[in-house]
Short mmCIF file of C-alpha atoms in Angstrom, two decimals:
data_model
loop_
_atom_site.label_atom_id
_atom_site.label_comp_id
_atom_site.label_asym_id
_atom_site.label_seq_id
_atom_site.Cartn_x
_atom_site.Cartn_y
_atom_site.Cartn_z
CA MET A 17 177.63 -5.01 95.27
CA TYR A 18 178.19 -8.45 93.75
CA ASP A 19 175.48 -11.10 93.48
CA LEU A 20 175.97 -14.54 94.98
CA ASN A 21 176.53 -17.19 92.33
CA ASP A 22 173.94 -19.89 91.77
CA ALA A 23 176.08 -22.74 93.12
CA TYR A 24 176.34 -21.12 96.55
CA LYS A 25 172.68 -20.11 96.50
CA GLN A 26 171.72 -23.74 95.94
CA HIS A 27 174.10 -24.86 98.67
CA LEU A 28 172.65 -22.39 101.18
CA GLU A 29 169.12 -23.32 100.16
CA ALA A 30 169.91 -26.95 100.93
CA ILE A 31 171.26 -25.97 104.35
CA ALA A 32 168.20 -23.81 105.09
CA GLU A 33 165.86 -26.71 104.24
CA ALA A 34 167.92 -29.08 106.38
CA ILE A 35 167.75 -26.66 109.32
CA GLN A 36 163.97 -26.46 109.10
CA ALA A 37 163.73 -30.24 108.93
CA SER A 38 166.14 -30.82 111.81
CA PRO A 39 164.87 -32.67 114.92
CA ASN A 40 167.07 -30.32 116.96
CA LEU A 41 165.05 -27.35 115.73
CA ALA A 42 161.76 -29.12 116.46
CA THR A 43 162.94 -29.90 120.00
CA PHE A 44 164.14 -26.34 120.54
CA LEU A 45 160.82 -24.88 119.39
CA GLU A 46 158.96 -27.22 121.68
CA GLU A 47 161.18 -26.97 124.78
CA GLU A 48 162.60 -23.44 124.24
CA GLU A 49 165.79 -24.37 126.08
CA ASP A 50 169.20 -22.97 125.09
CA GLU A 51 170.81 -26.40 125.04
CA PHE A 52 168.69 -27.42 122.05
CA TYR A 53 169.59 -24.25 120.14
CA ASP A 54 173.22 -25.02 120.91
CA ALA A 55 172.73 -28.47 119.42
CA LEU A 56 171.27 -26.87 116.28
CA LYS A 57 174.27 -24.55 116.14
CA LEU A 58 176.72 -27.43 116.42
CA GLU A 59 174.87 -29.27 113.69
CA PHE A 60 174.79 -26.54 111.05
CA GLU A 61 177.18 -23.67 111.79
CA PRO A 62 180.27 -25.70 110.74
CA GLN A 63 178.62 -26.27 107.35
CA ILE A 64 177.87 -22.58 106.91
CA GLU A 65 181.34 -21.58 108.09
CA GLN A 66 183.00 -23.99 105.67
CA ALA A 67 181.04 -22.55 102.75
CA HIS A 68 181.75 -18.99 103.96
CA GLN A 69 185.48 -19.67 104.20
CA GLN A 70 185.62 -21.31 100.80
CA LEU A 71 183.81 -18.41 99.18
CA ILE A 72 185.92 -15.67 100.75
CA ASP A 73 189.10 -17.53 99.85
CA TYR A 74 188.17 -18.16 96.23
CA SER A 75 185.57 -15.54 95.35
CA PRO A 76 185.69 -12.76 97.97
CA LEU A 77 183.69 -10.22 95.97
CA GLU A 78 180.50 -12.19 96.71
CA ILE A 79 181.02 -12.49 100.46
CA GLU A 80 178.60 -9.75 101.59
CA ALA A 81 175.89 -11.21 99.33
CA PHE A 82 176.52 -14.57 101.04
CA GLU A 83 176.14 -13.00 104.47
CA ARG A 84 172.94 -11.17 103.47
CA TYR A 85 171.52 -14.50 102.29
CA LEU A 86 171.83 -15.76 105.87
CA LEU A 87 169.42 -13.06 107.07
CA ASP A 88 166.58 -15.31 105.91
CA GLU A 89 164.64 -16.47 108.99
CA ARG A 90 164.95 -20.10 107.83
CA PHE A 91 168.59 -20.04 108.98
CA GLU A 92 167.37 -19.30 112.53
CA GLY A 93 170.12 -16.72 113.05
CA LEU A 94 172.89 -19.29 112.73
CA PHE A 95 176.33 -17.83 111.91
CA LEU A 96 175.01 -14.26 112.12
CA PRO A 97 177.11 -13.42 115.22
CA ARG A 98 180.26 -14.38 113.31
CA ALA A 99 179.13 -12.47 110.21
CA LEU A 100 178.46 -9.45 112.41
CA GLY A 101 182.02 -9.59 113.73
CA TYR A 102 183.44 -9.76 110.22
CA ALA A 103 181.30 -6.79 109.19
CA VAL A 104 182.65 -4.76 112.12
CA LEU A 105 186.24 -5.45 111.07
CA ARG A 106 185.81 -4.74 107.36
CA GLY A 107 184.90 -1.12 107.87
CA GLU A 108 187.72 1.29 107.01
CA VAL A 109 188.93 3.00 110.20
CA THR A 110 190.44 6.49 110.20
CA GLU A 111 193.40 7.68 112.25
CA HIS A 112 190.89 8.98 114.80
CA TYR A 113 189.37 5.51 115.12
CA TYR A 114 186.05 6.22 113.51
CA TYR A 115 184.69 4.52 110.43
CA ALA A 116 185.65 6.47 107.33
CA ARG A 117 182.16 5.76 105.99
CA GLN A 118 178.96 4.52 107.54
CA ASN A 119 179.21 0.75 107.96
CA ASP A 120 175.88 -0.22 106.43
CA HIS A 121 176.64 -3.94 106.25
CA PHE A 122 177.23 -4.01 110.01
CA GLY A 123 173.94 -2.17 110.51
CA THR A 124 172.04 -4.53 108.21
CA ILE A 125 173.19 -7.65 110.04
CA LEU A 126 172.63 -6.15 113.48
CA LYS A 127 169.08 -5.10 112.55
CA ALA A 128 168.35 -8.66 111.39
CA ILE A 129 169.69 -10.09 114.66
CA ALA A 130 167.64 -7.58 116.66
CA VAL A 131 164.36 -8.81 115.17
CA ASN A 132 165.31 -12.50 114.96
CA SER A 133 163.05 -14.79 116.93
CA ASN A 134 166.15 -16.33 118.52
CA PHE A 135 167.61 -13.04 119.75
CA ASP A 136 167.94 -14.31 123.32
CA GLN A 137 170.25 -17.07 122.12
CA LEU A 138 172.17 -14.78 119.75
CA SER A 139 172.64 -11.90 122.18
CA SER A 140 175.16 -13.81 124.29
CA ARG A 141 177.50 -13.96 121.27
CA ILE A 142 177.36 -10.40 119.92
CA GLY A 143 178.23 -8.12 122.85
CA GLN A 144 181.85 -7.37 121.91
CA SER A 145 180.99 -7.02 118.22
CA VAL A 146 178.26 -4.50 118.95
CA GLN A 147 180.45 -2.59 121.38
CA CYS A 148 183.26 -2.26 118.83
CA GLY A 149 180.91 -1.45 115.94
CA PHE A 150 179.18 1.23 118.01
CA ALA A 151 182.50 2.68 119.20
CA LEU A 152 183.70 3.17 115.62
CA SER A 153 180.37 4.49 114.34
CA SER A 154 178.92 7.99 114.62
CA ASP A 155 176.43 8.77 117.39
CA ILE A 156 173.80 9.60 114.77
CA PHE A 157 174.19 6.15 113.14
CA VAL A 158 174.05 4.31 116.47
CA THR A 159 171.09 6.28 117.76
CA GLY A 160 169.15 5.78 114.54
CA LEU A 161 169.88 2.06 114.52
CA VAL A 162 168.90 1.52 118.17
CA ASP A 163 165.76 3.66 117.96
CA GLY A 164 164.64 1.68 114.91
CA VAL A 165 164.47 -1.60 116.87
CA PRO A 166 160.83 -2.38 117.79
CA SER A 167 161.52 -4.36 120.98
CA LYS A 168 162.20 -2.29 124.08
CA ARG A 169 164.13 -5.16 125.68
CA VAL A 170 166.42 -5.44 122.66
CA ARG A 171 166.86 -1.66 122.55
CA GLN A 172 167.98 -1.74 126.18
CA PHE A 173 170.48 -4.50 125.39
CA LEU A 174 171.95 -2.54 122.50
CA GLN A 175 172.04 0.67 124.49
CA ALA A 176 174.06 -1.11 127.17
CA GLN A 177 176.78 -1.88 124.59
CA ARG A 178 177.60 1.81 124.13
CA SER A 179 180.91 2.02 125.95
CA SER A 180 181.95 5.19 127.75
CA ASP A 181 185.52 4.46 126.55
CA ALA A 182 184.36 5.26 123.02
CA ARG A 183 184.18 8.94 123.89
CA THR A 184 187.94 9.32 123.47
CA MET A 185 190.21 8.36 120.57
CA GLU A 186 192.46 6.33 122.87
CA GLY A 187 189.43 4.45 124.18
CA ARG A 188 188.23 3.66 120.67
CA ARG A 189 191.73 2.55 119.70
CA ARG A 190 191.89 0.11 122.62
CA ILE A 191 188.44 -1.31 121.84
CA GLU A 192 189.28 -1.80 118.16
CA ARG A 193 192.75 -3.27 118.74
CA ARG A 194 191.53 -5.67 121.42
CA TYR A 195 188.65 -6.84 119.26
CA ARG A 196 190.71 -7.26 116.08
CA LYS A 197 193.21 -9.53 117.85
CA GLN A 198 190.54 -12.20 118.18
CA PHE A 199 190.34 -12.53 114.40
CA ARG A 200 194.07 -12.31 113.66
CA ASN A 201 194.31 -15.60 111.75
CA ARG A 202 190.99 -15.40 109.93
CA ASN A 203 190.26 -14.28 106.40
CA TYR A 204 187.31 -11.89 106.51
CA HIS A 205 188.72 -9.17 104.24
CA TYR A 206 186.72 -7.51 101.50
CA ALA A 207 186.45 -4.09 99.90
CA PRO A 208 184.26 -2.90 97.01
CA PHE A 209 185.82 -2.01 93.67
CA PRO A 210 184.94 1.51 92.45
CA VAL A 211 183.06 2.04 89.20
CA THR A 212 182.62 5.82 89.44
CA THR A 213 185.14 8.59 90.03
CA SER A 214 183.60 9.45 93.39
CA GLU A 215 183.86 5.81 94.49
CA LEU A 216 187.48 5.74 93.32
CA THR A 217 188.27 8.40 95.90
CA THR A 218 186.01 6.99 98.61
CA TYR A 219 187.05 3.33 98.40
CA ASN A 220 190.69 3.79 97.46
CA SER A 221 192.38 3.23 100.81
CA ALA A 222 190.22 0.24 101.75
CA LEU A 223 190.72 -1.29 98.31
CA ILE A 224 194.51 -0.99 98.51
CA ASP A 225 194.51 -2.68 101.93
CA PHE A 226 192.28 -5.46 100.60
CA LEU A 227 194.42 -6.08 97.52
CA LEU A 228 197.64 -6.14 99.53
CA PHE A 229 196.10 -8.63 101.95
CA ARG A 230 195.12 -10.87 99.05
CA VAL A 231 198.59 -10.87 97.50
CA SER A 232 200.43 -11.30 100.82
CA GLY A 233 199.57 -14.96 101.32
CA GLU A 234 198.72 -18.08 99.37
CA LEU A 235 195.18 -17.05 98.45
CA PRO A 236 193.97 -17.65 94.88
CA ASN A 237 193.14 -14.35 93.18
CA ASP A 238 191.87 -15.44 89.77
CA ALA A 239 188.35 -14.31 90.67
CA LEU A 240 189.61 -10.74 91.21
CA MET A 241 191.29 -10.46 87.82
CA PRO A 242 188.35 -9.40 85.62
CA THR A 243 187.10 -6.77 88.08
CA LEU A 244 190.57 -5.40 88.80
CA HIS A 245 191.43 -5.25 85.10
CA ALA A 246 188.18 -3.44 84.31
CA MET A 247 188.89 -0.91 87.04
CA VAL A 248 192.50 -0.04 86.13
CA THR A 249 191.62 0.32 82.44
CA ARG A 250 188.40 2.27 82.94
CA PRO A 251 188.53 5.42 80.73
CA GLU A 252 186.69 7.50 83.35
CA PHE A 253 189.64 7.06 85.73
CA ALA A 254 192.16 8.63 83.35
CA GLY A 255 194.27 11.27 85.05
CA ARG A 256 193.18 10.29 88.57
CA LYS A 257 196.08 9.74 90.95
CA GLU A 258 194.04 7.18 92.91
CA ILE A 259 194.28 4.69 90.03
CA LEU A 260 198.09 4.50 90.09
CA ARG A 261 198.49 2.23 93.11
CA PRO A 262 195.93 -0.33 91.88
CA MET A 263 197.79 -0.28 88.55
CA ALA A 264 201.07 -1.03 90.32
CA ILE A 265 199.51 -3.87 92.32
CA TYR A 266 197.92 -5.33 89.19
CA GLY A 267 201.21 -5.22 87.33
CA ALA A 268 203.36 -6.56 90.18
CA TYR A 269 201.17 -9.36 91.51
CA PHE A 270 198.82 -10.35 88.71
CA THR A 271 199.45 -11.57 85.19
CA PRO A 272 197.16 -9.89 82.65
CA SER A 273 195.88 -12.18 79.94
CA GLU A 274 197.40 -12.04 76.48
CA GLU A 275 194.29 -10.24 75.27
CA GLY A 276 194.18 -7.84 78.22
CA LEU A 277 197.86 -6.90 78.35
CA PRO A 278 197.79 -4.33 75.50
CA GLU A 279 194.78 -2.59 77.05
CA PHE A 280 196.50 -2.43 80.44
CA MET A 281 199.76 -1.12 78.99
CA GLU A 282 197.80 1.47 77.03
CA ALA A 283 196.20 2.67 80.28
CA ILE A 284 199.62 2.91 81.95
CA ASN A 285 201.09 4.77 78.96
CA ARG A 286 198.18 7.19 79.08
CA GLU A 287 199.10 8.17 82.64
CA ARG A 288 202.83 8.31 81.88
CA LYS A 289 202.39 10.63 78.92
CA ALA A 290 199.96 12.89 80.77
CA ASP A 291 202.30 13.46 83.74
CA PRO A 292 205.69 11.71 83.30
CA GLU A 293 207.32 13.03 86.46
CA GLY A 294 204.26 12.71 88.70
CA MET A 295 203.48 9.20 87.48
CA ALA A 296 207.06 8.00 87.99
CA ASN A 297 207.31 9.48 91.49
CA ALA A 298 203.96 8.03 92.51
CA ILE A 299 204.80 4.51 91.29
CA LEU A 300 208.35 4.51 92.66
CA SER A 301 207.17 5.87 96.02
CA PHE A 302 204.58 3.11 96.24
CA ILE A 303 207.14 0.44 95.29
CA LEU A 304 209.35 1.75 98.07
CA GLU A 305 206.48 1.42 100.56
CA LEU A 306 205.94 -2.18 99.48
CA LYS A 307 209.62 -3.03 99.88
CA GLN A 308 209.61 -1.58 103.39
CA ASN A 309 206.39 -3.33 104.40
CA ARG A 310 207.33 -6.60 106.12
CA GLU A 311 203.88 -8.07 105.62
CA VAL A 312 203.86 -7.63 101.84
CA PRO A 313 206.19 -9.59 99.55
CA PHE A 314 207.93 -7.35 97.05
CA GLY A 315 211.21 -8.71 95.74
CA PRO A 316 212.87 -9.36 92.39
CA GLU A 317 209.93 -11.45 91.13
CA GLN A 318 207.38 -8.67 91.69
CA GLU A 319 209.76 -5.97 90.44
CA GLN A 320 210.42 -7.85 87.21
CA ARG A 321 206.75 -8.62 86.70
CA LEU A 322 205.86 -4.94 87.06
CA GLY A 323 208.72 -4.03 84.76
CA ASN A 324 207.26 -6.30 82.09
CA VAL A 325 204.23 -4.01 81.69
CA ILE A 326 206.31 -0.83 81.48
CA ASP A 327 206.76 0.29 77.87
CA ARG A 328 210.49 1.07 77.53
CA THR A 329 210.03 3.07 74.33
CA ILE A 330 208.82 5.94 76.52
CA ASP A 331 211.80 7.95 77.75
CA ASP A 332 211.07 8.65 81.42
CA ASP A 333 212.22 7.66 84.89
CA LEU A 334 210.13 4.49 84.92
CA SER A 335 211.91 3.17 81.84
CA ALA A 336 215.27 4.15 83.33
CA TYR A 337 214.41 2.50 86.64
CA PHE A 338 213.23 -0.81 85.21
CA ASN A 339 216.08 -0.93 82.71
CA LEU A 340 218.43 -0.69 85.67
CA THR A 341 216.60 -3.20 87.87
CA ASP A 342 216.43 -5.62 84.94
CA LYS A 343 220.22 -5.46 84.81
CA ILE A 344 220.54 -5.93 88.58
CA HIS A 345 218.23 -8.95 88.63
CA GLY A 346 219.56 -10.39 85.39
CA ASP A 347 223.32 -9.92 85.77
CA GLY A 348 223.48 -10.06 89.57
CA TYR A 349 224.18 -7.44 92.19
CA VAL A 350 227.79 -8.64 92.55
CA ASN A 351 228.60 -7.93 88.90
CA PRO A 352 231.04 -5.00 88.38
CA ASP A 353 229.02 -3.91 85.33
CA VAL A 354 225.98 -3.59 87.59
CA HIS A 355 228.02 -1.46 90.00
CA GLU A 356 228.91 0.89 87.16
CA ALA A 357 225.34 1.04 85.87
CA ILE A 358 223.99 1.93 89.33
CA MET A 359 226.65 4.55 89.89
CA GLU A 360 225.95 6.16 86.53
CA GLU A 361 222.16 6.18 86.89
CA GLN A 362 221.93 7.29 90.51
CA GLY A 363 223.97 10.37 89.70
CA LYS A 364 221.09 11.58 87.56
CA HIS A 365 218.71 11.67 90.55
CA PRO A 366 218.74 13.35 93.98
CA GLY A 367 220.19 11.15 96.71
CA LEU A 368 216.90 10.77 98.62
CA SER A 369 214.68 10.50 95.55
CA PRO A 370 212.30 7.52 95.33
CA PHE A 371 214.42 6.33 92.38
CA ASN A 372 217.65 6.07 94.38
CA GLU A 373 215.99 4.87 97.58
CA ASN A 374 214.40 2.03 95.63
CA ILE A 375 217.72 0.95 94.17
CA ARG A 376 219.24 0.89 97.65
CA GLU A 377 216.31 -1.17 98.93
CA THR A 378 216.71 -3.61 96.02
CA ILE A 379 220.38 -4.16 96.87
CA HIS A 380 219.62 -4.36 100.58
CA GLY A 381 217.06 -7.02 99.74
CA TYR A 382 219.73 -9.17 98.13
CA PHE A 383 222.06 -8.83 101.14
CA SER A 384 219.16 -9.64 103.46
CA GLN A 385 218.30 -12.70 101.37
CA LEU A 386 221.95 -13.81 101.56
CA ALA A 387 222.03 -13.48 105.37
CA LYS A 388 218.77 -15.38 105.82
CA GLY A 389 219.82 -18.17 103.45
CA LEU A 390 223.15 -18.98 105.10
CA GLY A 391 223.71 -21.28 108.02
CA THR A 392 226.41 -21.06 110.68
CA ASN A 393 228.85 -23.75 109.48
CA GLU A 394 232.30 -22.88 108.17
CA ARG A 395 231.37 -23.10 104.50
CA ASP A 396 228.43 -20.72 104.96
CA TYR A 397 230.24 -18.08 107.00
CA MET A 398 233.19 -18.18 104.64
CA GLU A 399 230.75 -17.51 101.78
CA TRP A 400 229.35 -14.57 103.78
CA PHE A 401 232.83 -13.13 104.34
CA GLU A 402 233.79 -13.65 100.69
CA ILE A 403 230.72 -11.90 99.27
CA THR A 404 230.34 -9.13 101.83
CA GLY A 405 234.07 -8.50 101.94
CA LYS A 406 233.86 -7.30 98.34
CA GLN A 407 230.29 -6.09 98.06
CA PHE A 408 229.86 -4.13 101.31
CA PRO A 409 232.69 -1.68 100.60
CA ALA A 410 231.65 -1.45 96.94
CA TYR A 411 228.07 -0.44 97.72
CA ILE A 412 229.04 1.76 100.67
CA LYS A 413 231.14 3.72 98.19
CA ILE A 414 228.53 3.65 95.39
CA PHE A 415 225.64 4.89 97.52
CA GLY A 416 227.37 7.04 100.12
CA ASN A 417 224.24 6.79 102.23
CA GLU A 418 224.39 6.41 106.01
CA SER A 419 220.94 4.85 106.30
CA PHE A 420 221.95 2.12 103.85
CA ASN A 421 225.19 1.58 105.79
CA GLN A 422 223.19 1.10 108.98
CA GLN A 423 221.02 -1.50 107.24
CA LEU A 424 224.16 -3.44 106.29
CA ARG A 425 225.47 -3.06 109.85
CA ALA A 426 222.25 -4.53 111.24
CA LEU A 427 222.45 -7.52 108.88
CA ALA A 428 226.11 -8.14 109.68
CA ARG A 429 225.54 -7.76 113.42
CA LYS A 430 222.65 -10.23 113.47
CA TYR A 431 224.43 -12.84 111.37
CA THR A 432 227.63 -12.55 113.39
CA LYS A 433 225.68 -12.83 116.64
CA ASP A 434 224.19 -16.07 115.32
CA LEU A 435 227.69 -17.32 114.50
CA ILE A 436 229.21 -16.67 117.91
CA LYS A 437 226.22 -18.23 119.64
CA VAL A 438 227.10 -21.46 117.84
CA HIS A 439 230.89 -21.23 117.80
CA THR A 440 231.45 -20.52 121.48
CA ASN A 441 234.93 -22.00 121.95
CA LYS A 442 237.13 -18.91 121.98
CA ARG A 443 240.22 -21.00 121.34
CA GLY A 444 238.62 -22.82 118.43
CA LYS A 445 239.46 -22.09 114.79
CA ASP A 446 235.89 -21.06 113.87
CA TYR A 447 235.59 -18.46 116.61
CA ARG A 448 239.03 -17.05 115.93
CA ASP A 449 238.35 -16.80 112.17
CA ILE A 450 235.03 -15.08 112.76
CA LYS A 451 236.47 -12.61 115.25
CA LYS A 452 239.60 -11.86 113.21
CA THR A 453 237.66 -11.17 110.00
CA THR A 454 235.00 -9.13 111.76
CA MET A 455 237.52 -7.02 113.69
CA ALA A 456 239.43 -6.30 110.47
CA THR A 457 236.47 -5.41 108.24
CA TRP A 458 233.88 -3.70 110.43
CA GLN A 459 236.20 -0.85 111.29
CA ASP A 460 236.86 -0.31 107.58
CA TYR A 461 233.13 -0.33 106.88
CA GLY A 462 232.51 2.17 109.68
CA PHE A 463 230.20 -0.29 111.45
CA MET A 464 231.97 -0.14 114.82
CA THR A 465 235.04 1.29 116.50
CA GLU A 466 237.75 -0.96 117.93
CA LYS A 467 236.38 -0.38 121.42
CA GLN A 468 232.83 -1.27 120.33
CA LEU A 469 234.10 -4.42 118.63
CA LYS A 470 235.85 -5.56 121.79
CA GLU A 471 232.61 -5.07 123.70
CA PHE A 472 230.72 -6.95 120.96
CA PHE A 473 232.90 -10.05 121.38
CA LYS A 474 233.15 -9.82 125.15
CA THR A 475 231.34 -12.64 126.95
CA PRO A 476 228.81 -11.19 129.43
CA ARG A 477 229.68 -12.09 133.00
CA LYS A 478 227.15 -14.14 134.86
CA LYS A 479 225.74 -12.45 137.92
CA LYS A 480 226.84 -14.02 141.16
CA ILE A 481 224.07 -15.54 143.21
CA GLU A 482 224.05 -14.07 146.67
CA GLU A 483 224.15 -16.62 149.43
#
């Protein structure tokens, strides 16, 4: 739990005072008509939302304290329906579509709404949030929460939100997926950072998801640095496998301060020396997950940054891996010396080991970057043919891995499809060059047979329209 900083407290205090002094509130209290509450909402909720968004973007660890501050009656329940929705979505959901832990923040906000003097106005905006929160919660939690509400009318409203679909996993999945879609483009993410060994186990999955969300966009993460550094260097977490992924994220996406770097490297070395093989496999397996996750950026920049915090004086697979990737990124994947270095190093590891799979993903990343960066004009496709004509057969031979070959095939197929969509004149030089080179090389690569290639370049016949 993180306290709200004084600047935001003062800002919210000013909003609360303005709400109480608003003519719209005075009119609503006198007339008790929904239209006047709506006017109050239009007047102040944008201000609260702007402050909420700014805080969660720049200082997300304080966001639940911000939302609890809004429980004060002086805010008249404004923004609580939105905060309730965010609370529903932050809870960690298991594969069975139940909350992994009791979602107390959701319960706290819902209890405050249930006793708010403006419940009638708020109830029209919380139905889906309550339904989803109840579906993901245990029956004991929901029953206890509903029974604790003093108003019978409010209890009946809440009871009506208990969906029969929530009785099955598939029903809960549909409810959760449908609800989450509404918030697809919003930043509501938060997870607590553990300070005890039990919390390290309990919060680990949610924390990893939160950190990966933060590093996947353009969000500023300076406010996370001190807390994350303190966690990954905490002596109590020594020897715990749950600390390895946060360490990898810290090293790959954050830049430790000059003062903090030695402490961080010492913590990493501690884990490496305690279990060299286990540590290396865990880190390399996680790196592989990141490379294969389309929503998380992990390329040469992140790989080099993580490599910078790996002490190379320790003789283990991590040193060997980052020595090799340093050479790939530094000298270039097209360099014959790099080919030799990869061939030599991969022979020391099983073909499907995280070590070798990572190297293949690194090289695939460069080919993918090449395909995405080229256009469809003659100069670009000639560059593609020149590079891939040498590098595809070289790496097919080096790796001898069918899965990697299929990745190259997919890249080549997509790029070539883009080319022939543009160069459609079958008698033109461009089309003939593209077809000739493709027909000659793809068979050698094992991408397609001659028959498949003919089908690939065949123009689909248009269906005749029946008269």
